[in-house]
Coordinates of C-alpha atoms in Angstrom, one line a residue:
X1 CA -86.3 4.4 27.9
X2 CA -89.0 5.4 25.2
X3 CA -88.0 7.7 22.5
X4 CA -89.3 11.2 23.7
X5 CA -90.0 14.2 20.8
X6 CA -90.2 17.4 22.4
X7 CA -92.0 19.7 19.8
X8 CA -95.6 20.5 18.5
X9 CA -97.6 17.9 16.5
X10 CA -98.2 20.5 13.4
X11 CA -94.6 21.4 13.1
X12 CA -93.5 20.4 9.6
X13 CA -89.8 20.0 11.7
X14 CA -91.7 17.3 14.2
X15 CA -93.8 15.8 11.9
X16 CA -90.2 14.6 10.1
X17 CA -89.2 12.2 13.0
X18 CA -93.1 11.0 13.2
X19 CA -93.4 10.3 9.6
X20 CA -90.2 8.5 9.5
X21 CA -91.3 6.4 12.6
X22 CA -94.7 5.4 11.3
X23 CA -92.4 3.9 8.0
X24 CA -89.7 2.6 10.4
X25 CA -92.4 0.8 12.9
X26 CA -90.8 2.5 15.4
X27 CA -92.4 4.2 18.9
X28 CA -92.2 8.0 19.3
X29 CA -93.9 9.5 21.8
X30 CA -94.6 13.1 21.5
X31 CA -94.0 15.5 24.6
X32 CA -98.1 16.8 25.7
X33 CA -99.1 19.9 26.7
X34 CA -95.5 21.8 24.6
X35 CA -96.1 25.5 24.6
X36 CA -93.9 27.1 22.5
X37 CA -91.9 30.0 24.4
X38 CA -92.9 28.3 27.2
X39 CA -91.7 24.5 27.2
X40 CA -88.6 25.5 24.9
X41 CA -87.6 28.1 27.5
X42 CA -87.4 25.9 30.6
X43 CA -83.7 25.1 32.1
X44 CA -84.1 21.1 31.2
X45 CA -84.9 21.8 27.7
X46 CA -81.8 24.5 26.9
X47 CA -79.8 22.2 28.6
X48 CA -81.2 19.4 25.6
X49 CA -80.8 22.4 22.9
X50 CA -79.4 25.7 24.2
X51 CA -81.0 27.1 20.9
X52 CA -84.4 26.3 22.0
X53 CA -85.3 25.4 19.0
X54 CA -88.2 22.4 18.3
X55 CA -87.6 19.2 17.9
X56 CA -85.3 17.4 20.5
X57 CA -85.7 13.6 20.6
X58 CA -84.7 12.5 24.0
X59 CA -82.8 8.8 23.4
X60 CA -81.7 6.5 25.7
X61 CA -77.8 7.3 24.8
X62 CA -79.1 11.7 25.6
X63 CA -80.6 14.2 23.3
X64 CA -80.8 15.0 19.6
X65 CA -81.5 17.7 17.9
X66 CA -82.1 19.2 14.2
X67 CA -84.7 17.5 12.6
X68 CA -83.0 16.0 9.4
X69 CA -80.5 14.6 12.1
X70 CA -83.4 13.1 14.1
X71 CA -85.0 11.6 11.0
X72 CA -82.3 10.2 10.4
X73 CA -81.7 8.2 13.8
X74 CA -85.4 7.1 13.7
X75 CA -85.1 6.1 10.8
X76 CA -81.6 3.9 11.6
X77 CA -83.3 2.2 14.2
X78 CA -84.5 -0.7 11.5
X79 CA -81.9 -2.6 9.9
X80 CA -81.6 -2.2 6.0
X81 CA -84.0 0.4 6.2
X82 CA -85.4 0.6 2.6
X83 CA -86.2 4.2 3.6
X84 CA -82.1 4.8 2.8
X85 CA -82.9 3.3 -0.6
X86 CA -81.3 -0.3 -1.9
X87 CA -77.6 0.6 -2.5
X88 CA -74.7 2.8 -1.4
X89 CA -75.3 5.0 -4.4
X90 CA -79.1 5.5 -4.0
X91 CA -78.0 6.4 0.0
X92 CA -76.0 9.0 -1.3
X93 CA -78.5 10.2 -3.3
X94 CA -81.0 10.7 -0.6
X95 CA -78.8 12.4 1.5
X96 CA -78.6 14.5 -2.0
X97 CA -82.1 15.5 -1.8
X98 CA -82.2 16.6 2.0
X99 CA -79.6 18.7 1.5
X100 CA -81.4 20.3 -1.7
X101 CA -84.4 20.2 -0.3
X102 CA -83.2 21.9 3.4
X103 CA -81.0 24.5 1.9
X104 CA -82.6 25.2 -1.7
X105 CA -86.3 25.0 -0.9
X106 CA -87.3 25.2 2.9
X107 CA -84.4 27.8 3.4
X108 CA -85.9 30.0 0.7
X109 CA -89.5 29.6 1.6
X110 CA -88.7 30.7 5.3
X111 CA -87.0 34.2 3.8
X112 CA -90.4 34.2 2.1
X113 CA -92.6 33.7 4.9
X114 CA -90.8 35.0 8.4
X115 CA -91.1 38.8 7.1
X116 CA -94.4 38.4 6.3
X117 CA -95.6 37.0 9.7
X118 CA -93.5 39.8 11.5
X119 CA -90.4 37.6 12.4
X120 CA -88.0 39.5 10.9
X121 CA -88.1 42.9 9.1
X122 CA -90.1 43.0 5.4
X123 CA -87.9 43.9 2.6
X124 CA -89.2 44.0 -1.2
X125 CA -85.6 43.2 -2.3
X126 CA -84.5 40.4 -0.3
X127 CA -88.2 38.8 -0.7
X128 CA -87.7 38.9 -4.7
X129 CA -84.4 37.3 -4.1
X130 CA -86.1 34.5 -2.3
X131 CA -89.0 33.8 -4.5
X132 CA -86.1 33.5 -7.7
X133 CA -84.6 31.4 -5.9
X134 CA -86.7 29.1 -4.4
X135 CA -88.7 29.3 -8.2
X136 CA -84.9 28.2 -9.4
X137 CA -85.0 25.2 -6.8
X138 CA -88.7 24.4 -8.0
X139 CA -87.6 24.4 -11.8
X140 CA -84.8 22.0 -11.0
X141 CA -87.2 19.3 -8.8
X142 CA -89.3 19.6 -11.2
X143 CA -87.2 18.7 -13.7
X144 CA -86.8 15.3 -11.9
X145 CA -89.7 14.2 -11.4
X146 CA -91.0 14.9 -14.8
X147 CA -89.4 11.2 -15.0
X148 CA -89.7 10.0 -11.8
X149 CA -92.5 8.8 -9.0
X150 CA -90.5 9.3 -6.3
X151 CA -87.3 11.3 -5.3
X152 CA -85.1 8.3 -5.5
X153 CA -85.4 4.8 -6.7
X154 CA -89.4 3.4 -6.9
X155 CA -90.8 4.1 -3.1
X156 CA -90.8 6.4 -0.7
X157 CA -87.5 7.2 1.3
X158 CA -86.7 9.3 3.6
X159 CA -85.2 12.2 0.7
X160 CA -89.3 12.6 0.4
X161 CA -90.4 12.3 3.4
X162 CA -88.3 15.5 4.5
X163 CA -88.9 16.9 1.3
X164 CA -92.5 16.4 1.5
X165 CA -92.4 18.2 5.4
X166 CA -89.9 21.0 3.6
X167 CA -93.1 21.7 0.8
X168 CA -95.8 21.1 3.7
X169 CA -95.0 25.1 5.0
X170 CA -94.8 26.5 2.0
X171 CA -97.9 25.1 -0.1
X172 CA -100.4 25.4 3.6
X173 CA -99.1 29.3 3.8
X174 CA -97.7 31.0 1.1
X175 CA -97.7 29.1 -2.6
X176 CA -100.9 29.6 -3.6
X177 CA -102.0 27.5 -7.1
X178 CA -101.3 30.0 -9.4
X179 CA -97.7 29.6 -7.9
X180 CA -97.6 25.9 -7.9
X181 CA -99.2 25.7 -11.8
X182 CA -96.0 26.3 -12.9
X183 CA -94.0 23.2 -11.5
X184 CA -96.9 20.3 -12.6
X185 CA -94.3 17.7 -11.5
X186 CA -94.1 19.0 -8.1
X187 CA -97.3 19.8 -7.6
X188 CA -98.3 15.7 -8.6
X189 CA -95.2 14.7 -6.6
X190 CA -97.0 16.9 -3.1
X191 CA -100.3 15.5 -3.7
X192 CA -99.1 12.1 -3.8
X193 CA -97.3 12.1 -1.6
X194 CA -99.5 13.6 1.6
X195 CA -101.9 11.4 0.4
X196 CA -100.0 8.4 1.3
X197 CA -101.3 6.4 4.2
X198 CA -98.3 7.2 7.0
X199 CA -98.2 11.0 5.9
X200 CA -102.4 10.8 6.0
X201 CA -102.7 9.8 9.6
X202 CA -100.1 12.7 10.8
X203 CA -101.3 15.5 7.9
X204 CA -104.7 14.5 8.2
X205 CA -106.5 16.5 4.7
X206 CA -104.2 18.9 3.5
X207 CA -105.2 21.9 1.7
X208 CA -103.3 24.7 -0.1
X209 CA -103.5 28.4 0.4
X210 CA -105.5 30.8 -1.6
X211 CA -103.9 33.7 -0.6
X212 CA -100.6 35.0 0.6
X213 CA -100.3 36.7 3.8
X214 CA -99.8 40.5 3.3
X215 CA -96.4 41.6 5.6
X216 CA -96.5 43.0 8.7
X217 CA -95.2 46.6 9.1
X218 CA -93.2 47.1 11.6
X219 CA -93.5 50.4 14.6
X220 CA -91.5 53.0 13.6
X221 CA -89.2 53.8 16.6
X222 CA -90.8 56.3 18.8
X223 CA -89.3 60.0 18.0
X224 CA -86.4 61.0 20.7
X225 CA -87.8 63.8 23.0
X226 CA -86.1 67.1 21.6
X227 CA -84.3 69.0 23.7
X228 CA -86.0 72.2 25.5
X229 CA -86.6 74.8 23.2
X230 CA -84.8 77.8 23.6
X231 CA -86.7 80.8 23.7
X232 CA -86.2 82.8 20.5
X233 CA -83.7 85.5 21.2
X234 CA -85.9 89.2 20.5
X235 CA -83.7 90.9 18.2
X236 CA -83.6 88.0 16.2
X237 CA -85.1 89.0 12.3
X238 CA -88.7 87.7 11.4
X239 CA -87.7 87.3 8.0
X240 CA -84.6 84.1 8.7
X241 CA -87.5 82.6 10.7
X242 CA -89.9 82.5 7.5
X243 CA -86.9 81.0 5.6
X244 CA -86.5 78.6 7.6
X245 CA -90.1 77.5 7.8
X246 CA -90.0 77.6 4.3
X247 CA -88.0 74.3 3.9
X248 CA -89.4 71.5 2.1
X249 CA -91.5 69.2 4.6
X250 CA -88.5 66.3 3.0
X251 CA -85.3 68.0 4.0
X252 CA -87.1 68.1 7.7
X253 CA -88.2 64.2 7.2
X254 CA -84.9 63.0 5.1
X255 CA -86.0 59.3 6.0
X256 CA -89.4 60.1 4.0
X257 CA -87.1 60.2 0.6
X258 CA -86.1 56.7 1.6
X259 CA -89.3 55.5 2.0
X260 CA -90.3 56.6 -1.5
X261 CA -90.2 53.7 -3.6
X262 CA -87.8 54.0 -6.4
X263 CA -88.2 53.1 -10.0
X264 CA -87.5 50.2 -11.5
X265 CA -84.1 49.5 -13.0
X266 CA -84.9 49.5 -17.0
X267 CA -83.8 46.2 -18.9
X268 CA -80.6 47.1 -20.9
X269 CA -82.6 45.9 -23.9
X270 CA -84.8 48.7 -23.6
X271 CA -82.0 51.3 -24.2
X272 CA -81.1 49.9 -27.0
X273 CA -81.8 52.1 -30.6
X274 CA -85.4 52.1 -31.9
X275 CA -85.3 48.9 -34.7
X276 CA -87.7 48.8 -37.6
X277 CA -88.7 45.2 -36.6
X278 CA -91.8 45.3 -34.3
X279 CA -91.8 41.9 -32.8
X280 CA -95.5 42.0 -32.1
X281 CA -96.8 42.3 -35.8
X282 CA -94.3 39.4 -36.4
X283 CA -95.8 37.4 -33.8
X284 CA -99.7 38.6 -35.2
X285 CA -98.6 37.6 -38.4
X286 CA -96.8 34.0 -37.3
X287 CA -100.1 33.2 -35.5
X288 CA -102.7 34.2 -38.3
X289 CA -101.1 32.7 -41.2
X290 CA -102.9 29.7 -41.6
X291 CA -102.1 29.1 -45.3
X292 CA -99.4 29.7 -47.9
X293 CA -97.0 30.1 -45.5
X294 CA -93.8 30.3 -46.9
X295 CA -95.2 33.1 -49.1
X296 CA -97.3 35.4 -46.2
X297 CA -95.1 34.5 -43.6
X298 CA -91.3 33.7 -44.2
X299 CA -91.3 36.4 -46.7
X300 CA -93.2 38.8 -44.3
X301 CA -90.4 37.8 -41.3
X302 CA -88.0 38.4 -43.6
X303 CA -89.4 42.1 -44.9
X304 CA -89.2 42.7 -41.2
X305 CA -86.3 41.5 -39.9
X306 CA -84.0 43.8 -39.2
X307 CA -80.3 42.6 -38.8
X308 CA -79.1 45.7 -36.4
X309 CA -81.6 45.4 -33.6
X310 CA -82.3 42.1 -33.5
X311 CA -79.8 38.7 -33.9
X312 CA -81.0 34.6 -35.0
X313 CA -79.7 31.6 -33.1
X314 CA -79.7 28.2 -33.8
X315 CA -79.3 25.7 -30.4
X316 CA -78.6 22.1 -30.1
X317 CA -79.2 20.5 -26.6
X318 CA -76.0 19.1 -26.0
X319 CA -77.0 15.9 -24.0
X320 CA -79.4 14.3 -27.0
X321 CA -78.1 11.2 -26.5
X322 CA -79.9 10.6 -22.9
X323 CA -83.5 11.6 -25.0
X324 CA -84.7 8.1 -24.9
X325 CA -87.9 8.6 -23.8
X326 CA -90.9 10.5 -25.6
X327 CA -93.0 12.3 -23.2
X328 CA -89.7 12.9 -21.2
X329 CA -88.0 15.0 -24.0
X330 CA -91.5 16.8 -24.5
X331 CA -91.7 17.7 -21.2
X332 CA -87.9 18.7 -20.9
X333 CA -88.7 21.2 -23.9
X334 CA -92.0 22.4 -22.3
X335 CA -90.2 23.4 -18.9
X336 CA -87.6 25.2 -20.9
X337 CA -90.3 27.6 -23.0
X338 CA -91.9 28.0 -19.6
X339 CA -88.8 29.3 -18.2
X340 CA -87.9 31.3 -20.6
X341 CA -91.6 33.5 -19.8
X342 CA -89.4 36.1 -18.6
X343 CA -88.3 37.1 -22.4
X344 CA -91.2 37.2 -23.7
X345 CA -91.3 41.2 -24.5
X346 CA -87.7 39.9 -26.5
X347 CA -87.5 36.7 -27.8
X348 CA -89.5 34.4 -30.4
X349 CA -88.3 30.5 -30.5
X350 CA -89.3 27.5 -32.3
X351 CA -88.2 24.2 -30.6
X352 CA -87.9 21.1 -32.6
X353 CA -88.2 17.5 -31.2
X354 CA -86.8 15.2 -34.1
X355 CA -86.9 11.9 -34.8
X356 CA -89.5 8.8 -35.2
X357 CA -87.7 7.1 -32.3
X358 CA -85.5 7.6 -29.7
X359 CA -82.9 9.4 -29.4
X360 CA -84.7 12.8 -30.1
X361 CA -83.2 15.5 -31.1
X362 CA -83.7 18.9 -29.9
X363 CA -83.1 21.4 -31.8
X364 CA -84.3 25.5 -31.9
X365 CA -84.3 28.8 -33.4
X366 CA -84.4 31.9 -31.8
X367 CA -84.9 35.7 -32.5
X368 CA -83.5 37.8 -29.1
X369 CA -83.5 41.7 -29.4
X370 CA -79.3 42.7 -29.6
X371 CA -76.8 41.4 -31.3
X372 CA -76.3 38.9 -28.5
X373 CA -78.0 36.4 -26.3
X374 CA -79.1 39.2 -23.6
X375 CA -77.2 38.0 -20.6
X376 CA -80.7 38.4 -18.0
X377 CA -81.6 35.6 -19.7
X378 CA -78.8 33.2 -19.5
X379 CA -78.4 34.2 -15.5
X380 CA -82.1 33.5 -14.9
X381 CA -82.9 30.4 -17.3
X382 CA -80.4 27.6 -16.1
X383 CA -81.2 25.4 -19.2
X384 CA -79.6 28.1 -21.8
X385 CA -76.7 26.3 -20.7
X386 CA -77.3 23.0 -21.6
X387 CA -77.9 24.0 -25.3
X388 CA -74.9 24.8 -27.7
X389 CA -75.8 27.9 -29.2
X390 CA -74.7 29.6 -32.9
X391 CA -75.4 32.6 -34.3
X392 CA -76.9 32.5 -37.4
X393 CA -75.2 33.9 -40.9
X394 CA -77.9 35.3 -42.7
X395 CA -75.8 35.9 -45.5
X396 CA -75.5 32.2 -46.0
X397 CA -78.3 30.8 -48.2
X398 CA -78.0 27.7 -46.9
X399 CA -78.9 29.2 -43.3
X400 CA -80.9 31.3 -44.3
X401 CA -83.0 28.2 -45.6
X402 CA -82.6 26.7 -42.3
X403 CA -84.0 29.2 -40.7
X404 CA -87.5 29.2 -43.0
X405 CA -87.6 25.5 -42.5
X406 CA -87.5 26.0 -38.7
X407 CA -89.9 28.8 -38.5
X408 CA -92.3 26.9 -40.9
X409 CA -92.1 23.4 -38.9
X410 CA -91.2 21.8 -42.2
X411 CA -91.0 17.9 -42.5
X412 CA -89.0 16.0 -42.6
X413 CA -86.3 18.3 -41.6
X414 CA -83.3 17.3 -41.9
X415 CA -84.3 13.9 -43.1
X416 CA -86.1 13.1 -40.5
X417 CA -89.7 13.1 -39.0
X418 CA -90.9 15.8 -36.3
X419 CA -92.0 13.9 -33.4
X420 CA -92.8 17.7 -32.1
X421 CA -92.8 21.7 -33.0
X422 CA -93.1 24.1 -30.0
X423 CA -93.2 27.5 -30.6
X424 CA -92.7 30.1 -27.9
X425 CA -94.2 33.8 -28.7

C-alpha cells in the first residue's frame, strides 16, 4: 500500500513528513477533505492515534504517529540517506537538533501562542517564562549558525527541515521582526531555508507576522444563584443594616483584589545605598570625549568612580584557543553585548578582540553596580559563564593602568594589535 498522511497540508507537524519526502523522492499521499475535530474524531482514526492528534502516516507494516517519528521513517525509506548527514557522529548530531529544536524552541513558542488563541488560559507570568526561554533557545541557535550554513554538516538534513517547520509557527504568527532582529543568524538561517526549492513548493511565499495576536479573555464563570433571601426580621436595627452596606465594594468582590495587577518586583540593585557615581554622566562623558582622552576622560571616570557602590572586573573568555576565525570571534562578542541589553541601567563594558591573527583573544572590562557581579545577570546571560572573571584591585597601580588602557582602547595592548574594541553603554 501507498504511504497515507492523515493531517492538514498547512500544518507545520504534516508539512515535516512531506518536506522530508520531496528530499527522500519518496510518495506521500495526503488524506483529502481532513477536518480537524471532525476526521481526527472518527473511530478508525483513534484507533491509529487514540490522542487524536495530526499526523498519522498509515504504512504498510500499520500506523505512525508523532511527527519527528514520521520524518524520520520517510526519511529511512532511502538508503544512506544524506538527509541523516555522512557519519555516525553527524547522525547523532541531528538527532541533537530535533530534540533542541522540539523541546527548546517549538515547545516554548506553543506556551506563547495557545493562550493567546484561547487554547488554554492567558497568564502574564507563565507567557514571560516562555518568551525567556524560547529568547534563551534563540541565543544559543544563533550562536551556531553565526558559523555555519546549515544545522549540521554543508546541506540540508533532516535536523533543519524539522527545525525549519518548528520556526514556520512561530515567525507566520507570533515573532514579529522586531523579535527576530535580535537573532540575525536565525533569521538568515529561516529565510534560506523556506526559500529552498522542496520547502518552496510545500510553503509556497512565506511571510512573517507584523503583529502579535492580543489574548483571548476567557468568560468568567457565571455567578451561582443565591439562595432566597430571607425577609429581614422587623425588629431588626436600621443602623447594623447601614454598616453593613457600608463595606468596601472589594471585601464584597475579594477576587477583584486578585485581579489588580501587582507591582513589579524591584531589582535588588535598586535598594542598594545612593552612590556618588551617576553612571549616565560617565557614559555622556565616555561618548563625547573625542580628544585628549586620557586627560578628560580616564581622569573624569576616575573623579567619579566610586569604590562602595560600584565594583571593576576584568574577564577572559576561557575557550580563546577555538577563536580561529575573524568574523566568528566578532560575532561571538557582538551576541554577548546584545545579551547583556538587560543590564544596561547597571553595567558599562569594553570588549577587546586581540591579536593580528588567529587565535584572538577576548578580553573585557566591566563596571556592574555592587560589590559583585549582580546574580540577574549571570542567571539570564548564559555566556557570563564562559568568561573567567576577576575583580579588579584598584589599589594596584599596575591594574589600575590596565584598566585606563582598556577603557581607552589603547594599542597595542598588551603587545599586541586590536583586531577589535566594542564598547557596551
Amino acid at each position: 500500500m501507498a504511504l497515507v498522511l492523515h493531517g492538514v497540508r498547512t500544518n507545520k507537524n504534516v508539512l515535516k513528513a512531506l518536506i522530508a519526502a520531496e528530499y527522500t523522492g519518496v510518495e506521500v499521499e495526503l488524506v483529502q477533505n481532513f477536518e480537524m475535530g471532525v476526521s481526527n474524531r472518527t473511530p478508525e482514526f483513534l484507533k491509529m492515534n487514540p490522542l487524536g492528534k495530526i499526523p498519522v502516516l498509515e504504512t504498510p507494516d500499520g500506523p505512525i504517529f508523532e511527527s519527528n517519528a514520521i520524518a524520520r521513517y520517510v526519511t529511512n525509506l532511502k538508503k544512506d540517506n544524506p538527509l541523516f548527514g555522512s557519519s555516525l557522529f553527524e547522525n547523532g548530531l541531528i538527532d541533537q537538533w530535533i530534540d533542541f529544536s522540539s523541546l527548546e524552541i517549538d515547545a516554548n513558542i506553543l506556551r506563547w501562542w495557545k493562550p493567546r488563541r484561547g487554547f488554554s488560559v492567558y497568564l502574564p507570568l507563565v507567557e514571560e517564562a516562555a518568551i525567556t526561554a524560547l529568547k534563551r533557545a534563540l541565543n544559543a541557535l544563533n550562536a551556531h549558525l553565526a558559523s555555519n550554513t546549515y544545522l549540521v554538516g554543508h546541506s540540508v538534513t533532516l535536523a533543519d527541515i524539522i527545525t525549519t517547520c518548528n520556526l514556520l509557527l512561530g515567525f507566520s504568527v507570533m515573532l514579529t521582526k522586531s523579535f527576530t532582529s535580535e537573532f540575525p543568524h536565525v533569521e538568515r538561517y529561516y529565510w534560506t531555508m523556506v526559500n529552498q526549492p522542496n520547502f518552496r513548493k510545500l510553503l509556497g511565499e512565506v511571510k512573517q507576522t507584523e503583529t502579535i495576536p492580543p489574548p483571548v479573555e476567557f468568560a468568567k464563570k457565571p455567578a451561582q444563584p443565591n439562595e432566597a433571601v430571607k425577609p429581614k426580621a422587623k425588629n431588626e436595627p436600621k443602623k447594623e443594616a447601614k454598616k453593613e452596606s457600608s463595606k468596601p465594594k472589594a471585601e464584597e468582590t475579594p477576587e477583584a483584589e486578585e485581579e489588580a495587577p501587582k507591582p513589579k518586583p524591584k531589582n535588588p540593585l535598586d535598594l542598594l545605598p545612593p552612590s556618588k557615581m551617576i553612571l549616565d554622566e560617565w557614559k555622556r562623558l565616555y561618548s563625547n570625549t573625542k580628544t585628549n582622552f586620557r586627560e578628560v576622560a580616564i581622569k573624569g571616570f576616575w573623579d567619579m568612580y566610586d569604590p562602595e557602590g560600584y565594583s571593576l572586573w576584568f574577564c577572559n573568555y576561557k575557550y580563546n584557543d577555538e577563536n580561529t576565525i575573524s568574523f566568528v570571534t566578532l560575532n561571538k562578542v557582538g551576541g554577548f553585548l546584545q545579551r547583556m541589553d538587560l543590564a544596561r541601567k547597571y553595567a558599562f563594558g569594553k570588549m577587546l578582540v586581540i591579536g593580528s591573527e588567529p587565535p584572538y583573544k577576548v578580553k573585557g572590562l566591566w563596571l556592574f553596580r555592587g560589590q559583585e557581579i549582580p546574580q540577574f545577570i549571570i542567571d539570564e546571560c548564559y555566556d557570563m559563564e564562559l568568561y573567567e572573571w576577576t575583580k579588579v584591585d584598584t589599589s594596584d597601580e599596575n591594574q589600575k593602568e590596565r584598566v585606563n588602557q582598556m577603557i581607552e582602547d589603547q594599542e597595542p595592548f598588551e603587545g599586541e594589535a586590536l583586531l577589535d574594541a566594542k564598547c557596551f553603554k
